[in-house]
Coordinates of C-alpha atoms and ligand atoms in Angstrom, one line a residue:
M1406 CA 135.3 27.2 132.5
N1407 CA 132.5 28.2 130.2
L1408 CA 132.8 31.7 128.9
A1409 CA 129.7 33.5 127.8
T1410 CA 128.2 32.5 124.5
V1411 CA 128.6 35.1 121.7
V1412 CA 125.3 36.0 119.9
I1413 CA 125.4 37.6 116.4
D1414 CA 122.3 38.3 114.4
N1415 CA 123.3 39.5 111.0
G1416 CA 120.3 41.4 109.4
T1417 CA 120.0 42.9 106.0
G1418 CA 120.3 46.4 107.5
Y1419 CA 121.9 45.9 110.9
T1420 CA 124.0 43.4 112.8
K1421 CA 123.2 42.9 116.5
M1422 CA 126.0 41.3 118.5
G1423 CA 126.9 40.8 122.1
Y1424 CA 127.1 38.2 124.8
A1425 CA 124.3 35.8 126.0
G1426 CA 122.8 36.6 129.3
N1427 CA 122.7 40.4 128.6
M1428 CA 119.5 42.3 128.0
E1429 CA 120.8 44.2 125.0
P1430 CA 123.4 43.6 122.3
S1431 CA 126.7 45.3 122.9
Y1432 CA 126.8 46.6 119.3
L1433 CA 124.1 47.4 116.7
I1434 CA 125.9 48.4 113.5
P1435 CA 125.0 48.5 109.8
T1436 CA 125.8 45.2 108.0
A1437 CA 128.1 47.0 105.6
I1438 CA 131.8 46.8 104.7
A1439 CA 134.1 49.4 103.2
D1440 CA 137.0 47.9 101.3
S1441 CA 140.2 49.6 100.2
R1442 CA 140.2 50.8 96.6
Q1443 CA 144.0 50.1 96.5
K1444 CA 145.0 46.8 94.9
G1445 CA 148.6 46.1 95.9
A1446 CA 150.2 47.0 99.3
T1447 CA 150.7 50.7 99.5
K1448 CA 153.3 52.7 101.2
V1449 CA 151.8 55.3 103.6
S1450 CA 153.5 58.5 104.6
N1451 CA 155.8 56.8 107.1
Q1452 CA 158.6 55.3 105.1
T1453 CA 158.6 51.9 106.8
E1454 CA 154.9 51.4 107.2
F1455 CA 152.9 49.6 104.6
K1456 CA 149.2 49.4 104.4
N1457 CA 148.0 45.9 103.8
P1458 CA 144.8 46.1 101.7
E1459 CA 143.7 42.8 103.2
L1460 CA 143.4 44.6 106.5
D1461 CA 142.4 48.0 105.2
F1462 CA 138.7 47.7 105.6
Y1463 CA 136.0 49.0 107.9
I1464 CA 132.6 47.6 109.0
G1465 CA 129.4 49.2 110.3
D1466 CA 129.1 52.9 110.8
E1467 CA 132.9 53.2 110.3
A1468 CA 132.4 51.8 106.8
Y1469 CA 130.1 54.7 105.9
A1470 CA 132.5 57.2 107.5
H1471 CA 135.2 56.0 105.1
Q1472 CA 133.1 56.1 101.9
K1473 CA 135.2 58.8 100.3
T1474 CA 138.3 56.6 100.2
H1475 CA 136.7 53.1 100.3
D1476 CA 134.1 51.2 98.4
V1477 CA 131.1 50.5 100.6
K1478 CA 128.8 47.6 100.0
T1479 CA 126.1 45.8 101.9
I1480 CA 126.6 42.0 102.5
I1481 CA 123.1 40.7 103.0
R1482 CA 120.1 41.0 100.7
S1483 CA 116.6 40.1 101.7
G1484 CA 118.0 38.2 104.7
Q1485 CA 120.4 36.0 102.7
I1486 CA 124.2 36.4 102.8
E1487 CA 125.2 37.4 99.3
D1488 CA 128.9 37.8 99.6
W1489 CA 130.6 35.1 101.8
E1490 CA 134.1 36.6 101.5
A1491 CA 132.8 40.0 102.8
M1492 CA 130.8 38.2 105.5
E1493 CA 133.9 36.4 106.7
K1494 CA 135.8 39.7 106.9
F1495 CA 132.9 41.3 108.7
W1496 CA 132.8 38.5 111.3
H1497 CA 136.6 38.8 111.7
R1498 CA 136.4 42.4 112.6
A1499 CA 133.3 41.9 114.7
I1500 CA 134.9 39.2 116.8
Y1501 CA 138.4 40.5 117.3
S1502 CA 137.9 44.3 117.3
Y1503 CA 134.3 44.8 118.5
L1504 CA 133.5 41.9 120.8
R1505 CA 137.3 41.4 121.6
C1506 CA 137.1 37.8 122.2
E1507 CA 139.1 34.6 121.4
P1508 CA 136.6 32.6 119.4
E1509 CA 138.1 29.2 120.3
E1510 CA 137.1 29.8 123.9
H1511 CA 133.4 30.7 123.2
R1512 CA 130.3 29.0 121.8
F1513 CA 128.5 31.1 119.1
I1514 CA 124.9 31.6 118.1
L1515 CA 124.3 32.9 114.6
T1516 CA 120.9 33.4 113.1
E1517 CA 119.3 32.5 109.7
P1518 CA 116.2 33.6 107.8
P1519 CA 113.4 31.1 107.3
M1520 CA 113.8 28.6 104.5
N1521 CA 117.6 29.1 104.5
T1522 CA 119.2 26.3 102.5
P1523 CA 121.2 23.5 104.3
E1524 CA 124.1 24.5 102.1
N1525 CA 124.1 28.0 103.5
R1526 CA 124.1 26.6 107.0
E1527 CA 127.0 24.3 106.2
Q1528 CA 128.9 27.3 104.8
M1529 CA 128.4 29.2 108.0
A1530 CA 129.6 26.2 110.0
E1531 CA 132.7 25.8 107.8
I1532 CA 133.7 29.4 108.3
M1533 CA 133.0 29.4 112.0
F1534 CA 134.8 26.2 112.8
E1535 CA 137.6 26.3 110.3
T1536 CA 138.5 30.0 110.1
F1537 CA 137.6 31.0 113.7
N1538 CA 137.9 27.6 115.4
V1539 CA 134.9 28.4 117.6
K1540 CA 134.2 26.1 120.6
G1541 CA 130.6 25.5 119.5
L1542 CA 128.0 26.7 117.1
F1543 CA 124.2 26.9 117.0
I1544 CA 122.4 28.5 114.0
G1545 CA 118.9 29.7 115.2
V1546 CA 116.0 30.4 112.9
Q1547 CA 115.1 34.1 113.4
A1548 CA 111.4 33.4 114.0
T1549 CA 112.0 30.8 116.6
L1550 CA 114.4 33.0 118.5
A1551 CA 111.9 35.9 118.4
L1552 CA 109.2 33.7 119.9
Y1553 CA 111.7 32.4 122.5
A1554 CA 112.5 36.0 123.4
Q1555 CA 108.8 36.8 123.9
L1556 CA 108.2 33.7 126.1
C1557 CA 111.3 34.2 128.2
G1558 CA 111.7 38.0 127.9
P1559 CA 111.7 40.6 130.7
E1560 CA 107.9 40.7 130.8
S1561 CA 107.4 36.9 131.0
T1562 CA 106.2 35.2 134.1
N1563 CA 106.7 31.8 132.6
K1564 CA 110.1 30.6 133.8
S1565 CA 109.9 26.9 132.9
I1566 CA 109.0 26.8 129.2
S1567 CA 108.9 23.7 127.1
Q1568 CA 108.7 23.0 123.4
A1569 CA 104.9 23.0 123.4
D1570 CA 104.9 26.7 124.6
L1571 CA 106.8 27.8 121.5
S1572 CA 103.7 28.4 119.4
G1573 CA 102.6 31.6 117.8
T1574 CA 102.9 33.7 114.6
V1575 CA 105.9 35.8 114.3
I1576 CA 105.9 38.9 112.1
D1577 CA 109.5 39.9 111.6
S1578 CA 109.9 43.1 109.6
G1579 CA 113.4 44.5 109.4
D1580 CA 115.2 46.6 106.8
G1581 CA 115.1 44.3 103.8
V1582 CA 112.4 41.8 104.3
T1583 CA 109.1 41.1 106.1
H1584 CA 108.2 37.6 107.0
V1585 CA 105.2 36.0 108.6
F1586 CA 106.0 32.6 110.2
P1587 CA 103.6 30.4 112.1
V1588 CA 105.6 28.4 114.7
S1589 CA 104.0 25.3 116.3
D1590 CA 105.7 23.5 119.2
G1591 CA 109.0 25.2 118.4
F1592 CA 109.0 24.3 114.7
V1593 CA 108.4 26.8 111.9
I1594 CA 105.5 25.5 109.7
G1595 CA 107.6 25.8 106.5
S1596 CA 104.8 25.5 104.0
C1597 CA 102.9 28.4 105.6
V1598 CA 105.7 30.9 105.8
R1599 CA 104.8 34.1 103.9
H1600 CA 107.3 36.5 102.5
I1601 CA 106.5 40.1 101.7
P1602 CA 109.0 42.0 99.5
L1603 CA 108.6 45.2 101.4
A1604 CA 110.3 46.4 104.6
G1605 CA 112.0 49.4 106.3
R1606 CA 114.3 50.3 103.4
D1607 CA 111.3 50.7 101.1
I1608 CA 109.5 52.9 103.6
T1609 CA 112.6 55.1 103.9
K1610 CA 112.9 55.4 100.1
F1611 CA 109.2 56.2 99.8
I1612 CA 109.5 58.9 102.5
L1613 CA 112.5 60.5 100.7
Q1614 CA 110.6 60.6 97.5
H1615 CA 107.6 62.1 99.1
L1616 CA 109.6 64.8 100.9
R1617 CA 111.3 65.7 97.6
D1618 CA 107.9 65.8 95.8
R1619 CA 106.6 68.2 98.4
G1620 CA 109.6 70.4 97.6
E1621 CA 111.7 69.9 100.7
K1622 CA 115.4 70.5 100.0
I1623 CA 117.3 67.4 101.0
P1624 CA 121.1 67.3 100.6
S1625 CA 121.8 64.3 98.3
D1626 CA 124.8 63.1 100.4
D1627 CA 122.7 62.5 103.5
A1628 CA 119.3 61.9 101.7
L1629 CA 118.6 58.3 102.9
D1630 CA 120.0 59.0 106.3
I1631 CA 117.6 62.0 106.7
A1632 CA 114.6 60.0 105.4
Q1633 CA 115.4 57.1 107.8
K1634 CA 115.7 59.5 110.8
V1635 CA 112.4 61.2 109.9
K1636 CA 110.7 57.8 109.6
E1637 CA 112.0 56.5 112.9
R1638 CA 111.3 59.6 114.8
Y1639 CA 108.0 60.7 113.4
G1640 CA 106.4 57.8 111.6
Y1641 CA 103.2 56.2 112.9
V1642 CA 100.3 54.0 111.8
C1643 CA 97.0 55.9 111.5
K1644 CA 93.5 54.5 111.9
D1645 CA 92.1 55.8 108.6
V1646 CA 94.1 57.5 105.8
V1647 CA 91.4 59.9 104.6
K1648 CA 90.7 61.1 108.1
E1649 CA 94.4 61.5 108.8
Y1650 CA 94.8 63.7 105.7
Q1651 CA 92.0 65.9 107.0
K1652 CA 93.8 66.3 110.3
F1653 CA 96.9 67.5 108.5
D1654 CA 94.9 69.9 106.3
K1655 CA 93.1 71.5 109.2
K1656 CA 94.4 75.0 109.7
T1657 CA 93.8 77.2 112.7
V1658 CA 94.0 81.0 113.3
D1659 CA 96.0 82.2 116.2
E1660 CA 95.3 85.3 118.4
S1661 CA 97.1 87.6 116.0
G1662 CA 95.0 86.4 113.1
R1663 CA 97.7 84.4 111.5
V1664 CA 96.8 81.1 109.8
Q1665 CA 98.6 78.3 111.4
Q1666 CA 99.5 74.9 110.0
S1667 CA 98.1 71.8 111.7
N1668 CA 100.3 70.7 114.6
K1669 CA 100.7 67.3 112.9
F1670 CA 103.5 68.9 110.9
K1671 CA 106.9 68.5 112.5
K1672 CA 110.3 70.1 111.9
Y1673 CA 113.4 68.0 111.6
T1674 CA 116.8 69.6 111.8
H1675 CA 119.6 67.6 110.3
K1676 CA 123.3 68.2 110.8
S1677 CA 125.6 66.7 108.1
A1678 CA 128.3 64.5 109.6
V1679 CA 130.6 65.4 106.7
T1680 CA 130.2 69.2 106.2
G1681 CA 128.6 70.1 109.6
E1682 CA 125.9 72.1 107.8
T1683 CA 122.4 72.0 109.2
T1684 CA 119.2 71.6 107.2
E1685 CA 115.6 72.1 108.4
I1686 CA 112.9 70.0 106.9
D1687 CA 109.1 70.1 107.3
V1688 CA 107.7 66.6 107.9
G1689 CA 104.1 66.1 106.9
Y1690 CA 101.9 63.4 105.4
E1691 CA 104.8 61.0 105.0
R1692 CA 104.6 60.4 108.7
F1693 CA 101.6 58.1 108.2
L1694 CA 101.8 57.4 104.5
G1695 CA 105.2 55.6 104.8
P1696 CA 104.0 53.0 107.4
E1697 CA 100.7 52.7 105.6
M1698 CA 102.7 50.5 103.2
F1699 CA 101.9 47.5 105.4
F1700 CA 98.1 48.0 104.9
H1701 CA 98.1 49.5 101.4
P1702 CA 101.2 48.1 99.7
E1703 CA 100.1 49.3 96.3
F1704 CA 101.2 52.8 97.4
I1705 CA 104.8 51.6 97.1
H1706 CA 104.9 48.4 95.1
Q1707 CA 102.9 48.2 91.9
D1708 CA 102.7 44.4 91.8
W1709 CA 102.1 43.8 95.5
R1710 CA 98.5 44.4 96.6
S1711 CA 97.9 42.1 99.7
P1712 CA 97.8 44.0 103.0
L1713 CA 99.7 42.5 105.9
D1714 CA 96.5 41.4 107.8
E1715 CA 95.4 39.4 104.8
I1716 CA 98.8 37.7 104.6
V1717 CA 98.8 36.8 108.3
D1718 CA 95.3 35.5 108.1
N1719 CA 96.1 33.5 105.1
A1720 CA 99.3 32.0 106.7
I1721 CA 97.3 30.9 109.8
Q1722 CA 94.4 29.6 107.7
S1723 CA 96.8 27.3 105.8
S1724 CA 98.3 25.9 109.0
P1725 CA 97.0 22.7 110.5
I1726 CA 93.5 23.3 112.0
D1727 CA 94.5 22.3 115.6
T1728 CA 97.3 24.9 115.7
R1729 CA 95.2 27.9 114.4
R1730 CA 93.8 29.2 117.7
K1731 CA 97.2 29.5 119.3
L1732 CA 98.6 31.1 116.2
Y1733 CA 95.9 33.9 116.3
E1734 CA 96.1 34.3 120.0
N1735 CA 99.9 34.8 120.1
I1736 CA 101.0 37.1 117.2
V1737 CA 104.5 38.3 118.1
L1738 CA 106.2 41.4 116.6
S1739 CA 109.9 41.4 115.9
G1740 CA 112.3 43.8 114.0
G1741 CA 112.8 47.5 113.7
S1742 CA 109.9 48.1 111.2
T1743 CA 107.3 46.9 113.6
L1744 CA 108.1 49.7 116.0
F1745 CA 105.8 52.3 114.5
T1746 CA 103.3 53.7 117.0
D1747 CA 99.9 51.9 116.8
F1748 CA 101.2 49.3 114.3
D1749 CA 100.0 46.6 116.7
N1750 CA 96.6 48.1 117.3
R1751 CA 95.7 48.5 113.6
L1752 CA 97.0 45.0 112.7
K1753 CA 95.1 43.4 115.6
K1754 CA 91.9 45.2 114.6
Q1755 CA 92.1 44.2 110.9
I1756 CA 92.9 40.6 111.6
Q1757 CA 90.2 40.4 114.2
E1758 CA 87.7 41.7 111.6
R1759 CA 88.7 39.0 109.2
V1760 CA 88.3 36.3 111.9
D1761 CA 84.9 37.7 113.0
D1762 CA 83.6 37.8 109.4
R1763 CA 84.6 34.2 108.9
F1764 CA 82.8 33.2 112.1
K1765 CA 79.7 35.0 111.1
Q1766 CA 79.6 33.2 107.8
Y1767 CA 80.2 29.9 109.5
Q1768 CA 77.4 30.6 111.9
Q1769 CA 75.0 31.5 109.1
L1770 CA 75.8 28.4 107.2
T1771 CA 75.8 25.8 110.0
G1772 CA 73.7 27.5 112.7
Q1773 CA 76.5 26.7 115.2
A1774 CA 78.5 29.2 117.2
P1775 CA 82.1 28.2 117.8
K1776 CA 84.1 29.6 120.7
P1777 CA 85.3 33.0 119.5
I1778 CA 89.0 33.7 118.9
N1779 CA 90.6 36.7 120.5
V1780 CA 93.4 37.9 118.2
N1781 CA 96.3 39.2 120.2
V1782 CA 99.2 41.1 118.7
S1783 CA 101.9 41.7 121.3
Q1784 CA 104.4 44.5 121.5
N1785 CA 107.4 43.8 123.8
M1786 CA 110.3 45.6 125.3
V1787 CA 112.9 43.8 123.2
Q1788 CA 111.1 44.0 119.9
R1789 CA 113.8 46.0 118.1
Y1790 CA 116.3 43.2 118.6
A1791 CA 113.9 40.3 119.6
V1792 CA 115.9 37.8 117.5
W1793 CA 119.1 38.7 119.2
F1794 CA 117.5 38.7 122.7
G1795 CA 116.1 35.2 122.0
G1796 CA 119.6 34.1 121.2
S1797 CA 120.8 35.7 124.4
V1798 CA 118.3 33.8 126.6
L1799 CA 118.9 30.6 124.7
G1800 CA 122.7 30.9 125.0
S1801 CA 122.6 31.4 128.7
S1802 CA 120.1 28.5 129.4
D1803 CA 121.2 25.4 131.2
H1804 CA 120.3 23.2 128.2
F1805 CA 122.3 25.2 125.6
P1806 CA 125.5 23.1 125.8
K1807 CA 123.3 20.0 124.9
I1808 CA 122.0 21.6 121.7
C1809 CA 125.1 23.5 120.6
H1810 CA 127.3 21.7 118.0
S1811 CA 130.8 21.3 119.4
R1812 CA 134.1 21.6 117.7
E1813 CA 134.8 17.9 118.4
D1814 CA 131.6 17.0 116.7
Y1815 CA 132.5 19.1 113.7
M1816 CA 136.0 17.6 113.5
E1817 CA 134.5 14.1 113.5
R1818 CA 131.4 14.5 111.3
G1819 CA 131.9 17.7 109.3
P1820 CA 129.6 20.7 108.5
S1821 CA 126.5 18.6 108.0
I1822 CA 126.0 18.5 111.8
C1823 CA 124.7 22.1 111.5
R1824 CA 121.9 21.2 109.2
H1825 CA 119.5 20.7 112.2
N1826 CA 119.3 23.1 115.1
P1827 CA 116.4 22.3 117.4
V1828 CA 115.9 24.7 120.3
F1829 CA 115.3 21.9 122.8
P1830 CA 117.3 18.7 123.2
A1831 CA 115.5 15.4 122.3
G1832 CA 113.1 14.4 125.0
F1833 CA 113.0 17.8 126.7
Ligands
ATP500 N1 111.6 53.4 115.9 C1 111.5 52.9 114.6 N2 110.4 53.1 113.9 C2 110.3 52.6 112.6 N3 111.3 51.9 112.0 C3 112.4 51.7 112.7 C4 112.6 52.2 114.0 N4 113.8 51.9 114.5 C5 114.4 51.2 113.5 N5 113.6 51.1 112.4 C6 113.9 50.5 111.1 O1 114.0 49.1 111.2 C7 114.9 48.6 110.2 C8 116.0 47.8 110.9 O2 115.4 46.8 111.6 P1 116.2 45.4 111.9 O3 117.5 45.7 112.6 O4 115.2 44.5 112.6 O5 116.4 44.9 110.4 P2 117.5 43.8 109.9 O6 117.5 42.6 110.9 O7 118.8 44.4 109.6 O8 116.9 43.3 108.5 P3 116.2 42.0 108.1 O9 115.5 41.3 109.3 O10 115.2 42.5 107.1 O11 117.2 41.2 107.5 C9 115.5 49.9 109.5 O12 114.8 50.0 108.3 C10 115.2 51.0 110.5 O13 115.0 52.2 109.8
MG501 MG1 116.4 40.8 111.2

C-alpha cells in the first residue's frame, strides 16, 4: 500500500510540512533549532534520569521558547542550507515528533532554491536515504512547484495539465530572499533567474528601526516579533508615496473641537510571551514605507537600486523571444512577502507601463503595431505556501511514483540519481 507522500518545504524563515493531497501544510514553524548548552550528559533532578544533549534540542517555535536555556540558531540563509548537521536534526524531529511517520514507508518531496548545486542535492539525498531510509525522494525546484500550484490549485479549471502549460514568471519572496524566475515548459530558464537580496526579514528590520526612530517604546526582547506582527497585520503597498504621506498627515477636528490624527494610524497591542506585560504601539508611516522596499529598494539597501518591476521586465526580456508573451501574461506570486495588500496591482501597473513604453518606441521606429501584451500578475489562495502546495499536488498525482527516485534506485546507483528531478516523466 502507498502511504501519503510527505512534503517538506524548508524556507529561510519558515518550514512548511505535511502530507500530499492536503490543501494546507500540517505545520508551519520557524526553521530554527535550539541546542543544549551542556556538553556532556547531565544528571537532572531525578537521580536515575540523564539528559542526553544529543536529544536535548528543540525546533520551530519551541526553539524560541527555550532561548533562555538553549542556543538558538537558524539553519538556512538566503534559501541555502548552511548547517547540514542542524538540518538533519531538524528533519529528525520534524519527521518523528511532528509528522509522526515512519520514513521508510513514505515517499518524500523536499524543495530547493533555484541554482542549487548538484552537490547540495546529493547531500539531501544521502541524508534522506541513508539516515532516514525513505521509500522515495523527489527534490522540487521551488519556482516550478509554485507554478504547478497555480495551475492545479483550488481556483484552477485546468485538470489535465502538461509540461507545455508550465510556463510563467514566478516571483517568490519569502523571509530571506526574493527570486524572479522565468519558467518555460516546466524548466527554469537558468540564465534569466534574478536574485534580489531583500525580503521579509529586511522589511521587518526596517519597520522596527522606523518605529524606534518615531519614539515608540519597543521592549527589546520581543522587538523583531513585534515589528513582524505589525508588518503582517497592517502593511500594504500604496499607489504613490508622496500622496500616502499626505493622507497620514491629514488631521481632522471632531465635534468637541479636538484635533484628531488621521485614521491611517493604527494601534497595536503586544503581550509578551515571557513576562505577560502588554505594550501599546502607534503604527504609522511604516505601514506603507516597509513594503515600498520592493519599488524603492534604496530606502533599505544603499547598493541596491533596481525596483522589482525593472528586475521582472529585465528577466523576461533576456528570455528567448518566443517565450516572452507567456512570461508576461502569467506572473505568479509565491511566498509570505508577496501577501501585502495591493502588491499585485502596483506590480502589474508598473510592468505594464514598461511594456507599453517599449511598444510605443517600437511603433515609432518601425511604423508597425504588434499585438499588445496584457501583463497579468495573479494572486492565489495558496500564495503563502504555494511551493508546499505545489508539492502536495504533485505528490498526490498519478504520475508521481514514475518521477520519484526510489530507495532501490539509490542503493543501486547512489546519490547522483537526485541530480535531475523533472516534474513530468519522459514522454508525458
Ligand atoms: N500577511 C503577510 N504580509 C506580509 N508579509 C507576511 C505576511 N505573512 C507572512 N509574511 C512574511 O513572509 C515571510 C515568510 O514567508 P515564507 O514562509 O514564504 O518564507 P521562507 O520560505 O521561509 O523564506 P525563503 O523563501 O526566503 O527561503 C516572513 O518575513 C513573514 O513575516
Ligand atoms: Mg520559501
